[in-house]
């Protein structure tokens, strides 16, 4: 297990959502001690030391962040992700990383590096100045097996976590850092980088993992040890729940901020299932389409009334959810052990012959759609304005659309930008 340094512990910036990138620096950032830790699967150092996994931070000297020349071509995108409340998004490029505001759309800042510069993972912590970044691409800025803790008020890395294999993804909460490797997940305390938990998973090349964000006990969701299995860790009650969500491999999942509802999809990409994480009950099942598809993202609305889905078929779907966080055990529920049963007799006009016709005919379909280029990769989240979604594309596209919650149908495009255009475009 990773341990604290025998020296003075790092005085970390307070990772609270009230500290913004554009505000004055957090009071104690000037006294932050460099900290670097290695997970316990790292090769031990020699000679023996009481704290063999702790070493000095090689990035203790602030790095210069040169302004890119005006003639530089648009960067290649390696990573896109929303922050925890979907108010901002981060882009990792072959030059560095950029942070954008969603509504109104604008670039907040960018950090471009001279030596290499490829960033494969950028994880924000709400609007705080602390980010987790991982190198990526053919010329990575940092090793791909390290998570760098970046303080943008200081413009440098203030700590790192090192591993023996490539980091697939990172998830942040105000009190936790979760690092996802190919077959293992590490949970660290944010304040001192102390290792709290290790989880073994099935092969997880996409780095699938989701954590609750509501203050209080942590709920963590990750792949289990079997194909199609989801593992749910309830840290408050110290309970672990396994859910057989699909027959085939997991492709994507999403968690509500309170950690009580979970949406999952498999690599078939035709169905999305919504579970209660407390008891594993399958509450609802919706159908994206009949053909196989790769699901890129799932997103709950803030009230869990709506679910958005994006895939390689080029259409973003919005589904109406008939469940809520306390709906476990109601007449619309069913157990995950019997996924072939109908969800509710009220879900389809064909319910009277359910069991006679194929399940496809009694499926719940999306109420609203937005058409995009097929084959491109998009992620989706709900906007802060009512009945809106924000769509981000790996081609640099930014869409804000509105859907009709009553009549459904095609969404209305409200806004479009290409955030990879040169600086003059903003």
CSV table of C-alpha atoms in Angstrom, one decimal:
chain,number,residue,atom,x,y,z
A,1,UNK,CA,0.0,0.0,0.0
A,2,UNK,CA,1.2,3.5,-0.8
A,3,UNK,CA,2.1,5.4,2.4
A,4,UNK,CA,2.8,9.0,3.3
A,5,UNK,CA,6.2,10.5,3.2
A,6,UNK,CA,8.2,10.6,6.4
A,7,UNK,CA,8.6,14.3,5.7
A,8,UNK,CA,6.0,16.9,6.2
A,9,UNK,CA,2.8,15.9,4.5
A,10,UNK,CA,1.7,18.0,1.5
A,11,UNK,CA,-0.5,21.0,2.1
A,12,UNK,CA,-3.0,20.4,-0.7
A,13,UNK,CA,-5.3,23.0,-2.1
A,14,UNK,CA,-8.8,22.7,-0.9
A,15,UNK,CA,-10.6,20.9,-3.8
A,16,UNK,CA,-14.0,22.6,-3.4
A,17,UNK,CA,-16.3,23.6,-6.2
A,18,UNK,CA,-16.4,27.2,-5.1
A,19,UNK,CA,-12.8,27.8,-6.2
A,20,UNK,CA,-12.9,28.6,-9.9
A,21,UNK,CA,-10.2,28.9,-12.5
A,22,UNK,CA,-10.8,32.6,-12.9
A,23,UNK,CA,-10.9,33.4,-9.2
A,24,UNK,CA,-8.0,34.4,-7.0
A,25,UNK,CA,-5.7,31.6,-6.1
A,26,UNK,CA,-6.6,29.4,-3.1
A,27,UNK,CA,-4.9,30.8,0.0
A,28,UNK,CA,-2.7,27.9,0.7
A,29,UNK,CA,-1.5,27.0,-2.8
A,30,UNK,CA,1.7,29.0,-2.4
A,31,UNK,CA,2.8,26.5,0.4
A,32,UNK,CA,1.9,23.3,-1.5
A,33,UNK,CA,4.6,20.7,-1.0
A,34,UNK,CA,5.4,18.6,-4.0
A,35,UNK,CA,4.2,15.1,-3.5
A,36,UNK,CA,4.6,11.9,-5.5
A,37,UNK,CA,3.4,8.4,-4.8
A,38,UNK,CA,3.5,5.0,-6.4
A,39,UNK,CA,0.8,2.4,-6.2
A,40,UNK,CA,1.8,-0.8,-4.5
A,41,UNK,CA,2.1,-2.7,-7.8
A,42,UNK,CA,5.1,-0.6,-8.6
A,43,UNK,CA,8.5,-2.3,-8.4
A,44,UNK,CA,10.0,-1.6,-4.9
A,45,UNK,CA,12.9,0.7,-4.7
A,46,UNK,CA,16.3,-0.2,-3.3
A,47,UNK,CA,17.7,0.3,-0.7
A,48,UNK,CA,14.7,-0.5,1.5
A,49,UNK,CA,13.0,2.5,2.9
A,50,UNK,CA,10.1,2.8,5.5
A,51,UNK,CA,8.1,4.5,2.7
A,52,UNK,CA,9.4,3.0,-0.5
A,53,UNK,CA,6.6,4.2,-2.7
A,54,UNK,CA,7.2,7.9,-2.0
A,55,UNK,CA,9.7,10.0,-4.0
A,56,UNK,CA,10.4,13.6,-4.8
A,57,UNK,CA,8.4,15.3,-7.6
A,58,UNK,CA,10.6,15.8,-10.7
A,59,UNK,CA,8.2,18.7,-11.7
A,60,UNK,CA,9.0,20.8,-8.7
A,61,UNK,CA,10.3,23.7,-10.9
A,62,UNK,CA,7.5,25.6,-12.6
A,63,UNK,CA,7.4,25.0,-16.3
A,64,UNK,CA,7.2,27.7,-18.9
A,65,UNK,CA,4.0,27.5,-20.9
A,66,UNK,CA,4.8,29.1,-24.3
A,67,UNK,CA,2.1,30.7,-26.4
A,68,UNK,CA,1.7,28.6,-29.5
A,69,UNK,CA,2.7,30.4,-32.7
A,70,UNK,CA,-0.2,31.8,-34.7
A,71,UNK,CA,0.6,29.6,-37.7
A,72,UNK,CA,0.2,26.3,-35.7
A,73,UNK,CA,-2.3,24.0,-37.3
A,74,UNK,CA,-5.4,22.9,-35.3
A,75,UNK,CA,-4.4,20.3,-32.8
A,76,UNK,CA,-5.4,16.6,-32.8
A,77,UNK,CA,-7.9,15.6,-30.1
A,78,UNK,CA,-7.0,12.7,-27.8
A,79,UNK,CA,-9.6,13.2,-25.1
A,80,UNK,CA,-12.9,14.9,-24.3
A,81,UNK,CA,-14.8,14.9,-21.0
A,82,UNK,CA,-17.3,17.0,-19.1
A,83,UNK,CA,-16.7,18.1,-15.6
A,84,UNK,CA,-18.9,16.7,-12.8
A,85,UNK,CA,-21.8,19.1,-13.2
A,86,UNK,CA,-21.5,19.4,-17.0
A,87,UNK,CA,-20.9,23.1,-16.8
A,88,UNK,CA,-17.4,22.8,-18.4
A,89,UNK,CA,-15.5,20.4,-20.5
A,90,UNK,CA,-11.8,19.5,-21.0
A,91,UNK,CA,-9.9,18.6,-24.2
A,92,UNK,CA,-6.6,16.8,-24.3
A,93,UNK,CA,-4.6,17.4,-27.5
A,94,UNK,CA,-1.3,16.7,-29.0
A,95,UNK,CA,-0.2,20.2,-27.8
A,96,UNK,CA,-1.5,20.1,-24.3
A,97,UNK,CA,-5.0,20.7,-22.9
A,98,UNK,CA,-7.8,23.2,-23.0
A,99,UNK,CA,-10.8,24.0,-20.7
A,100,UNK,CA,-14.1,25.4,-22.0
A,101,UNK,CA,-17.3,26.7,-20.5
A,102,UNK,CA,-20.5,25.3,-21.9
A,103,UNK,CA,-23.1,28.0,-21.3
A,104,UNK,CA,-22.2,30.5,-22.6
A,105,UNK,CA,-19.7,28.7,-24.8
A,106,UNK,CA,-16.2,30.1,-24.5
A,107,UNK,CA,-12.6,28.9,-24.0
A,108,UNK,CA,-11.5,29.5,-20.4
A,109,UNK,CA,-7.8,28.7,-20.9
A,110,UNK,CA,-5.3,26.5,-22.6
A,111,UNK,CA,-2.0,25.1,-21.7
A,112,UNK,CA,0.2,24.2,-24.7
A,113,UNK,CA,3.6,22.5,-24.1
A,114,UNK,CA,6.7,22.7,-26.3
A,115,UNK,CA,8.3,19.3,-25.5
A,116,UNK,CA,5.9,16.7,-26.8
A,117,UNK,CA,2.7,17.9,-25.2
A,118,UNK,CA,0.4,15.0,-25.9
A,119,UNK,CA,-2.3,14.7,-23.2
A,120,UNK,CA,-4.5,11.6,-23.2
A,121,UNK,CA,-6.6,12.2,-20.1
A,122,UNK,CA,-7.8,15.5,-18.5
A,123,UNK,CA,-10.1,15.2,-15.5
A,124,UNK,CA,-11.5,18.3,-14.0
A,125,UNK,CA,-12.8,18.8,-10.4
A,126,UNK,CA,-15.9,20.9,-10.9
A,127,UNK,CA,-14.4,24.4,-11.6
A,128,UNK,CA,-11.5,24.1,-9.2
A,129,UNK,CA,-7.9,24.8,-10.2
A,130,UNK,CA,-6.8,21.2,-9.6
A,131,UNK,CA,-6.9,18.8,-12.5
A,132,UNK,CA,-5.6,15.2,-13.1
A,133,UNK,CA,-3.8,14.7,-16.4
A,134,UNK,CA,-2.1,11.8,-18.1
A,135,UNK,CA,0.2,11.9,-21.1
A,136,UNK,CA,-1.1,10.5,-24.4
A,137,UNK,CA,-0.6,10.2,-28.1
A,138,UNK,CA,2.6,9.3,-30.0
A,139,UNK,CA,4.6,12.1,-28.2
A,140,UNK,CA,3.2,12.3,-24.6
A,141,UNK,CA,4.0,15.2,-22.3
A,142,UNK,CA,4.1,12.8,-19.3
A,143,UNK,CA,4.5,9.1,-19.0
A,144,UNK,CA,1.2,7.2,-19.7
A,145,UNK,CA,1.6,5.2,-16.5
A,146,UNK,CA,1.5,8.4,-14.3
A,147,UNK,CA,-1.3,10.6,-13.1
A,148,UNK,CA,-0.1,14.1,-12.7
A,149,UNK,CA,-1.9,16.4,-10.3
A,150,UNK,CA,-1.9,19.8,-11.9
A,151,UNK,CA,-2.5,23.1,-10.1
A,152,UNK,CA,-3.3,25.7,-12.6
A,153,UNK,CA,-2.8,28.6,-10.2
A,154,UNK,CA,0.8,27.6,-10.0
A,155,UNK,CA,1.0,26.4,-13.6
A,156,UNK,CA,2.7,23.2,-12.7
A,157,UNK,CA,2.3,19.7,-11.4
A,158,UNK,CA,2.3,19.4,-7.6
A,159,UNK,CA,2.2,15.6,-7.3
A,160,UNK,CA,2.0,12.4,-9.2
A,161,UNK,CA,0.9,8.8,-8.8
A,162,UNK,CA,2.9,6.1,-10.7
A,163,UNK,CA,1.9,2.7,-11.8
A,164,UNK,CA,3.4,-0.3,-13.7
A,165,UNK,CA,0.8,-0.2,-16.5
A,166,UNK,CA,-1.0,2.4,-18.6
A,167,UNK,CA,-3.6,4.6,-16.8
A,168,UNK,CA,-6.9,4.2,-18.7
A,169,UNK,CA,-8.9,6.9,-16.9
A,170,UNK,CA,-9.1,9.0,-13.7
A,171,UNK,CA,-12.2,10.1,-11.7
A,172,UNK,CA,-12.2,12.9,-9.1
A,173,UNK,CA,-14.3,13.8,-6.2
A,174,UNK,CA,-13.7,16.5,-3.6
A,175,UNK,CA,-12.4,13.8,-1.3
A,176,UNK,CA,-11.1,11.0,-3.6
A,177,UNK,CA,-8.9,10.3,-6.6
A,178,UNK,CA,-9.8,7.1,-8.5
A,179,UNK,CA,-7.3,5.7,-11.0
A,180,UNK,CA,-8.3,3.1,-13.5
A,181,UNK,CA,-5.8,0.7,-15.0
A,182,UNK,CA,-6.5,-2.2,-17.4
A,183,UNK,CA,-7.5,-4.6,-14.7
A,184,UNK,CA,-7.3,-2.8,-11.4
A,185,UNK,CA,-8.7,0.4,-9.8
A,186,UNK,CA,-7.1,2.4,-7.0
A,187,UNK,CA,-9.0,4.7,-4.7
A,188,UNK,CA,-6.9,7.4,-2.9
A,189,UNK,CA,-7.7,10.0,-0.3
A,190,UNK,CA,-7.5,13.4,-2.0
A,191,UNK,CA,-6.0,15.2,1.0
A,192,UNK,CA,-2.9,13.1,1.4
A,193,UNK,CA,-2.9,10.6,-1.5
A,194,UNK,CA,-3.2,7.7,0.9
A,195,UNK,CA,-4.3,4.5,-0.8
A,196,UNK,CA,-7.6,3.4,0.6
A,197,UNK,CA,-8.8,0.6,-1.7
A,198,UNK,CA,-7.8,-1.6,-4.6
A,199,UNK,CA,-10.3,-3.4,-6.9
A,200,UNK,CA,-9.7,-6.1,-9.4
A,201,UNK,CA,-11.7,-5.9,-12.6
A,202,UNK,CA,-12.1,-7.8,-15.9
A,203,UNK,CA,-10.1,-6.3,-18.8
A,204,UNK,CA,-11.2,-2.7,-18.9
A,205,UNK,CA,-9.4,-1.0,-21.9
A,206,UNK,CA,-11.9,1.9,-22.0
A,207,UNK,CA,-11.2,2.7,-18.3
A,208,UNK,CA,-14.9,2.4,-17.4
A,209,UNK,CA,-15.7,3.8,-13.9
A,210,UNK,CA,-18.2,6.1,-12.4
A,211,UNK,CA,-18.4,7.8,-8.9
A,212,UNK,CA,-21.1,9.6,-7.1
A,213,UNK,CA,-20.6,13.3,-6.6
A,214,UNK,CA,-23.1,14.3,-3.8
A,215,UNK,CA,-21.4,15.1,-0.6
A,216,UNK,CA,-21.3,12.2,1.8
A,217,UNK,CA,-20.5,8.5,1.2
A,218,UNK,CA,-18.9,7.4,-2.0
A,219,UNK,CA,-20.6,5.1,-4.5
A,220,UNK,CA,-18.2,3.7,-7.1
A,221,UNK,CA,-19.2,1.6,-10.1
A,222,UNK,CA,-16.8,-0.4,-12.2
A,223,UNK,CA,-16.7,-3.6,-14.2
A,224,UNK,CA,-16.8,-6.8,-12.2
A,225,UNK,CA,-14.7,-10.0,-12.9
A,226,UNK,CA,-17.2,-11.4,-15.4
A,227,UNK,CA,-18.3,-10.4,-18.8
A,228,UNK,CA,-21.3,-8.0,-18.5
A,229,UNK,CA,-21.1,-7.8,-14.7
A,230,UNK,CA,-21.1,-4.4,-12.9
A,231,UNK,CA,-19.6,-4.0,-9.4
A,232,UNK,CA,-21.1,-1.4,-7.1
A,233,UNK,CA,-19.1,-0.3,-4.0
A,234,UNK,CA,-21.2,1.5,-1.3
A,235,UNK,CA,-18.4,2.9,0.9
A,236,UNK,CA,-20.8,4.4,3.4
A,237,UNK,CA,-22.5,1.1,4.3
A,238,UNK,CA,-19.4,-1.0,3.4
A,239,UNK,CA,-21.4,-3.1,1.0
A,240,UNK,CA,-20.5,-4.5,-2.4
A,241,UNK,CA,-23.2,-5.3,-5.0
A,242,UNK,CA,-22.7,-7.3,-8.2
A,243,UNK,CA,-25.2,-6.8,-11.0
A,244,UNK,CA,-25.3,-9.0,-14.1
A,245,UNK,CA,-26.3,-6.2,-16.4
A,246,UNK,CA,-25.7,-7.7,-19.8
A,247,UNK,CA,-24.8,-11.0,-21.5
A,248,UNK,CA,-22.1,-9.4,-23.5
A,249,UNK,CA,-19.2,-7.0,-22.5
A,250,UNK,CA,-20.0,-3.6,-21.0
A,251,UNK,CA,-19.5,-0.7,-23.4
A,252,UNK,CA,-20.6,2.3,-21.2
A,253,UNK,CA,-22.3,3.2,-18.0
A,254,UNK,CA,-23.4,6.3,-16.1
A,255,UNK,CA,-24.3,7.1,-12.5
A,256,UNK,CA,-26.6,9.7,-11.0
A,257,UNK,CA,-24.9,12.3,-8.8
A,258,UNK,CA,-26.3,10.6,-5.7
A,259,UNK,CA,-25.1,7.2,-6.8
A,260,UNK,CA,-28.6,5.5,-6.6
A,261,UNK,CA,-29.3,5.0,-10.3
A,262,UNK,CA,-27.1,3.3,-12.9
A,263,UNK,CA,-27.5,3.2,-16.7
A,264,UNK,CA,-25.6,0.5,-18.6
A,265,UNK,CA,-25.1,-0.6,-22.2
A,266,UNK,CA,-23.2,-3.5,-23.7
A,267,UNK,CA,-21.1,-3.8,-26.8
A,268,UNK,CA,-24.2,-4.7,-28.8
A,269,UNK,CA,-25.5,-1.2,-28.3
A,270,UNK,CA,-29.2,-1.9,-28.8
A,271,UNK,CA,-30.5,-1.7,-25.2
A,272,UNK,CA,-29.8,0.6,-22.2
A,273,UNK,CA,-30.8,-0.7,-18.8
A,274,UNK,CA,-31.4,1.4,-15.6
A,275,UNK,CA,-30.7,-0.2,-12.3
A,276,UNK,CA,-31.1,0.7,-8.6
A,277,UNK,CA,-27.6,0.4,-7.2
A,278,UNK,CA,-28.8,-0.4,-3.7
A,279,UNK,CA,-30.4,-3.8,-4.5
A,280,UNK,CA,-29.5,-4.4,-8.1
A,281,UNK,CA,-33.1,-4.1,-9.3
A,282,UNK,CA,-33.6,-3.5,-13.0
A,283,UNK,CA,-36.0,-0.6,-13.1
A,284,UNK,CA,-36.3,0.2,-16.8
A,285,UNK,CA,-35.0,-0.9,-20.2
A,286,UNK,CA,-35.0,1.4,-23.3
A,287,UNK,CA,-34.0,0.7,-26.9
A,288,UNK,CA,-31.6,2.8,-28.9
A,289,UNK,CA,-32.2,0.8,-32.1
A,290,UNK,CA,-32.2,-2.6,-33.8
A,291,UNK,CA,-28.7,-2.6,-35.3
A,292,UNK,CA,-25.5,-3.1,-33.3
A,293,UNK,CA,-23.8,0.2,-32.4
A,294,UNK,CA,-21.0,1.4,-30.2
A,295,UNK,CA,-22.3,3.5,-27.4
A,296,UNK,CA,-20.0,6.4,-26.6
A,297,UNK,CA,-21.7,8.0,-23.7
A,298,UNK,CA,-24.7,7.9,-21.4
A,299,UNK,CA,-25.9,10.8,-19.3
A,300,UNK,CA,-28.7,11.4,-16.7
A,301,UNK,CA,-30.4,14.7,-16.4
A,302,UNK,CA,-30.0,16.4,-13.0
A,303,UNK,CA,-33.4,15.2,-11.9
A,304,UNK,CA,-33.0,11.7,-13.5
A,305,UNK,CA,-36.1,12.3,-15.6
A,306,UNK,CA,-34.2,12.0,-18.8
A,307,UNK,CA,-31.4,9.9,-20.2
A,308,UNK,CA,-29.2,10.9,-23.2
A,309,UNK,CA,-27.3,8.4,-25.4
A,310,UNK,CA,-24.7,8.9,-28.1
A,311,UNK,CA,-23.4,6.2,-30.4
A,312,UNK,CA,-21.5,5.7,-33.7
A,313,UNK,CA,-24.8,5.7,-35.6
A,314,UNK,CA,-24.7,9.4,-35.6
A,315,UNK,CA,-27.9,10.1,-33.6
A,316,UNK,CA,-28.2,11.4,-30.0
A,317,UNK,CA,-31.3,10.0,-28.3
A,318,UNK,CA,-33.1,11.3,-25.3
A,319,UNK,CA,-35.3,8.8,-23.3
A,320,UNK,CA,-38.0,9.5,-20.8
A,321,UNK,CA,-37.2,7.7,-17.5
A,322,UNK,CA,-40.1,6.4,-15.4
A,323,UNK,CA,-38.0,5.7,-12.4
A,324,UNK,CA,-36.5,7.7,-9.5
A,325,UNK,CA,-33.9,7.0,-6.9
A,326,UNK,CA,-36.5,5.6,-4.5
A,327,UNK,CA,-38.4,3.5,-7.0
A,328,UNK,CA,-36.9,0.2,-6.0
A,329,UNK,CA,-39.5,-2.4,-5.4
A,330,UNK,CA,-42.4,-0.6,-7.2
A,331,UNK,CA,-44.6,-2.3,-9.8
A,332,UNK,CA,-42.3,-1.2,-12.6
A,333,UNK,CA,-39.3,-3.0,-11.1
A,334,UNK,CA,-37.8,-6.3,-11.8
A,335,UNK,CA,-34.7,-8.1,-10.8
A,336,UNK,CA,-31.5,-8.2,-12.8
A,337,UNK,CA,-31.5,-12.0,-12.6
A,338,UNK,CA,-34.5,-12.0,-15.1
A,339,UNK,CA,-33.7,-9.4,-17.8
A,340,UNK,CA,-36.0,-10.9,-20.4
A,341,UNK,CA,-39.2,-10.0,-18.6
A,342,UNK,CA,-41.3,-6.9,-19.6
A,343,UNK,CA,-40.7,-3.8,-17.5
A,344,UNK,CA,-44.2,-2.5,-17.1
A,345,UNK,CA,-47.6,-3.1,-18.6
A,346,UNK,CA,-48.0,0.6,-19.2
A,347,UNK,CA,-44.8,0.9,-21.3
A,348,UNK,CA,-46.3,-0.2,-24.6
A,349,UNK,CA,-49.6,-0.3,-26.4
A,350,UNK,CA,-48.7,-3.9,-27.4
A,351,UNK,CA,-48.5,-5.0,-23.8
A,352,UNK,CA,-51.6,-7.2,-24.2
A,353,UNK,CA,-49.7,-9.5,-26.5
A,354,UNK,CA,-46.3,-9.2,-24.8
A,355,UNK,CA,-44.7,-12.6,-24.8
A,356,UNK,CA,-46.2,-13.4,-28.2
A,357,UNK,CA,-44.5,-10.9,-30.4
A,358,UNK,CA,-40.7,-10.5,-30.2
A,359,UNK,CA,-39.4,-8.2,-27.5
A,360,UNK,CA,-38.4,-5.6,-30.1
A,361,UNK,CA,-42.0,-4.6,-30.7
A,362,UNK,CA,-42.7,-3.8,-27.0
A,363,UNK,CA,-39.5,-1.7,-26.5
A,364,UNK,CA,-39.4,1.8,-25.2
A,365,UNK,CA,-37.9,4.2,-27.8
A,366,UNK,CA,-36.4,7.6,-27.5
A,367,UNK,CA,-38.7,10.7,-27.4
A,368,UNK,CA,-36.2,13.0,-29.0
A,369,UNK,CA,-33.3,12.7,-31.4
A,370,UNK,CA,-30.6,14.8,-33.0
A,371,UNK,CA,-28.8,13.7,-36.2
A,372,UNK,CA,-25.0,14.0,-36.5
A,373,UNK,CA,-22.4,12.5,-38.8
A,374,UNK,CA,-22.4,8.8,-38.6
A,375,UNK,CA,-19.1,7.2,-37.6
A,376,UNK,CA,-17.8,10.2,-35.7
A,377,UNK,CA,-17.4,10.0,-31.9
A,378,UNK,CA,-19.6,12.2,-29.7
A,379,UNK,CA,-20.3,12.5,-26.0
A,380,UNK,CA,-23.4,14.1,-24.6
A,381,UNK,CA,-24.6,15.7,-21.4
A,382,UNK,CA,-27.7,17.7,-20.3
A,383,UNK,CA,-27.3,21.5,-20.4
A,384,UNK,CA,-28.1,23.8,-17.5
A,385,UNK,CA,-31.0,25.4,-19.4
A,386,UNK,CA,-34.2,23.3,-19.2
A,387,UNK,CA,-34.6,20.6,-21.9
A,388,UNK,CA,-31.3,21.2,-23.5
A,389,UNK,CA,-28.4,18.9,-24.3
A,390,UNK,CA,-24.7,19.6,-25.1
A,391,UNK,CA,-22.9,17.4,-27.6
A,392,UNK,CA,-19.2,17.4,-28.1
A,393,UNK,CA,-17.4,15.7,-31.0
A,394,UNK,CA,-13.9,14.5,-31.5
A,395,UNK,CA,-13.9,16.6,-34.6
A,396,UNK,CA,-14.0,19.7,-32.5
A,397,UNK,CA,-17.8,20.3,-32.8
A,398,UNK,CA,-19.9,21.8,-30.0
A,399,UNK,CA,-23.7,21.6,-30.3
A,400,UNK,CA,-26.3,22.9,-27.9
A,401,UNK,CA,-29.8,21.6,-28.7
A,402,UNK,CA,-33.3,21.8,-27.3
A,403,UNK,CA,-35.8,19.0,-27.1
A,404,UNK,CA,-39.6,19.1,-26.7
A,405,UNK,CA,-40.4,17.1,-23.6
A,406,UNK,CA,-44.1,16.7,-24.6
A,407,UNK,CA,-44.1,16.1,-28.4
A,408,UNK,CA,-40.5,14.9,-28.7
A,409,UNK,CA,-39.2,14.4,-32.3
A,410,UNK,CA,-36.2,16.1,-33.8
A,411,UNK,CA,-34.3,18.4,-31.5
A,412,UNK,CA,-33.7,22.1,-32.4
A,413,UNK,CA,-30.1,23.2,-32.8
A,414,UNK,CA,-29.5,26.3,-30.7
A,415,UNK,CA,-25.7,26.7,-31.1
A,416,UNK,CA,-22.7,25.4,-32.9
A,417,UNK,CA,-19.0,26.0,-32.6
A,418,UNK,CA,-15.8,24.3,-33.6
A,419,UNK,CA,-13.6,24.6,-30.6
A,420,UNK,CA,-10.4,23.4,-32.4
A,421,UNK,CA,-10.3,26.5,-34.6
A,422,UNK,CA,-7.3,28.9,-34.1
A,423,UNK,CA,-7.5,31.4,-31.3
A,424,UNK,CA,-8.8,34.1,-33.7
A,425,UNK,CA,-12.1,32.3,-33.9
A,426,UNK,CA,-13.0,33.1,-30.3
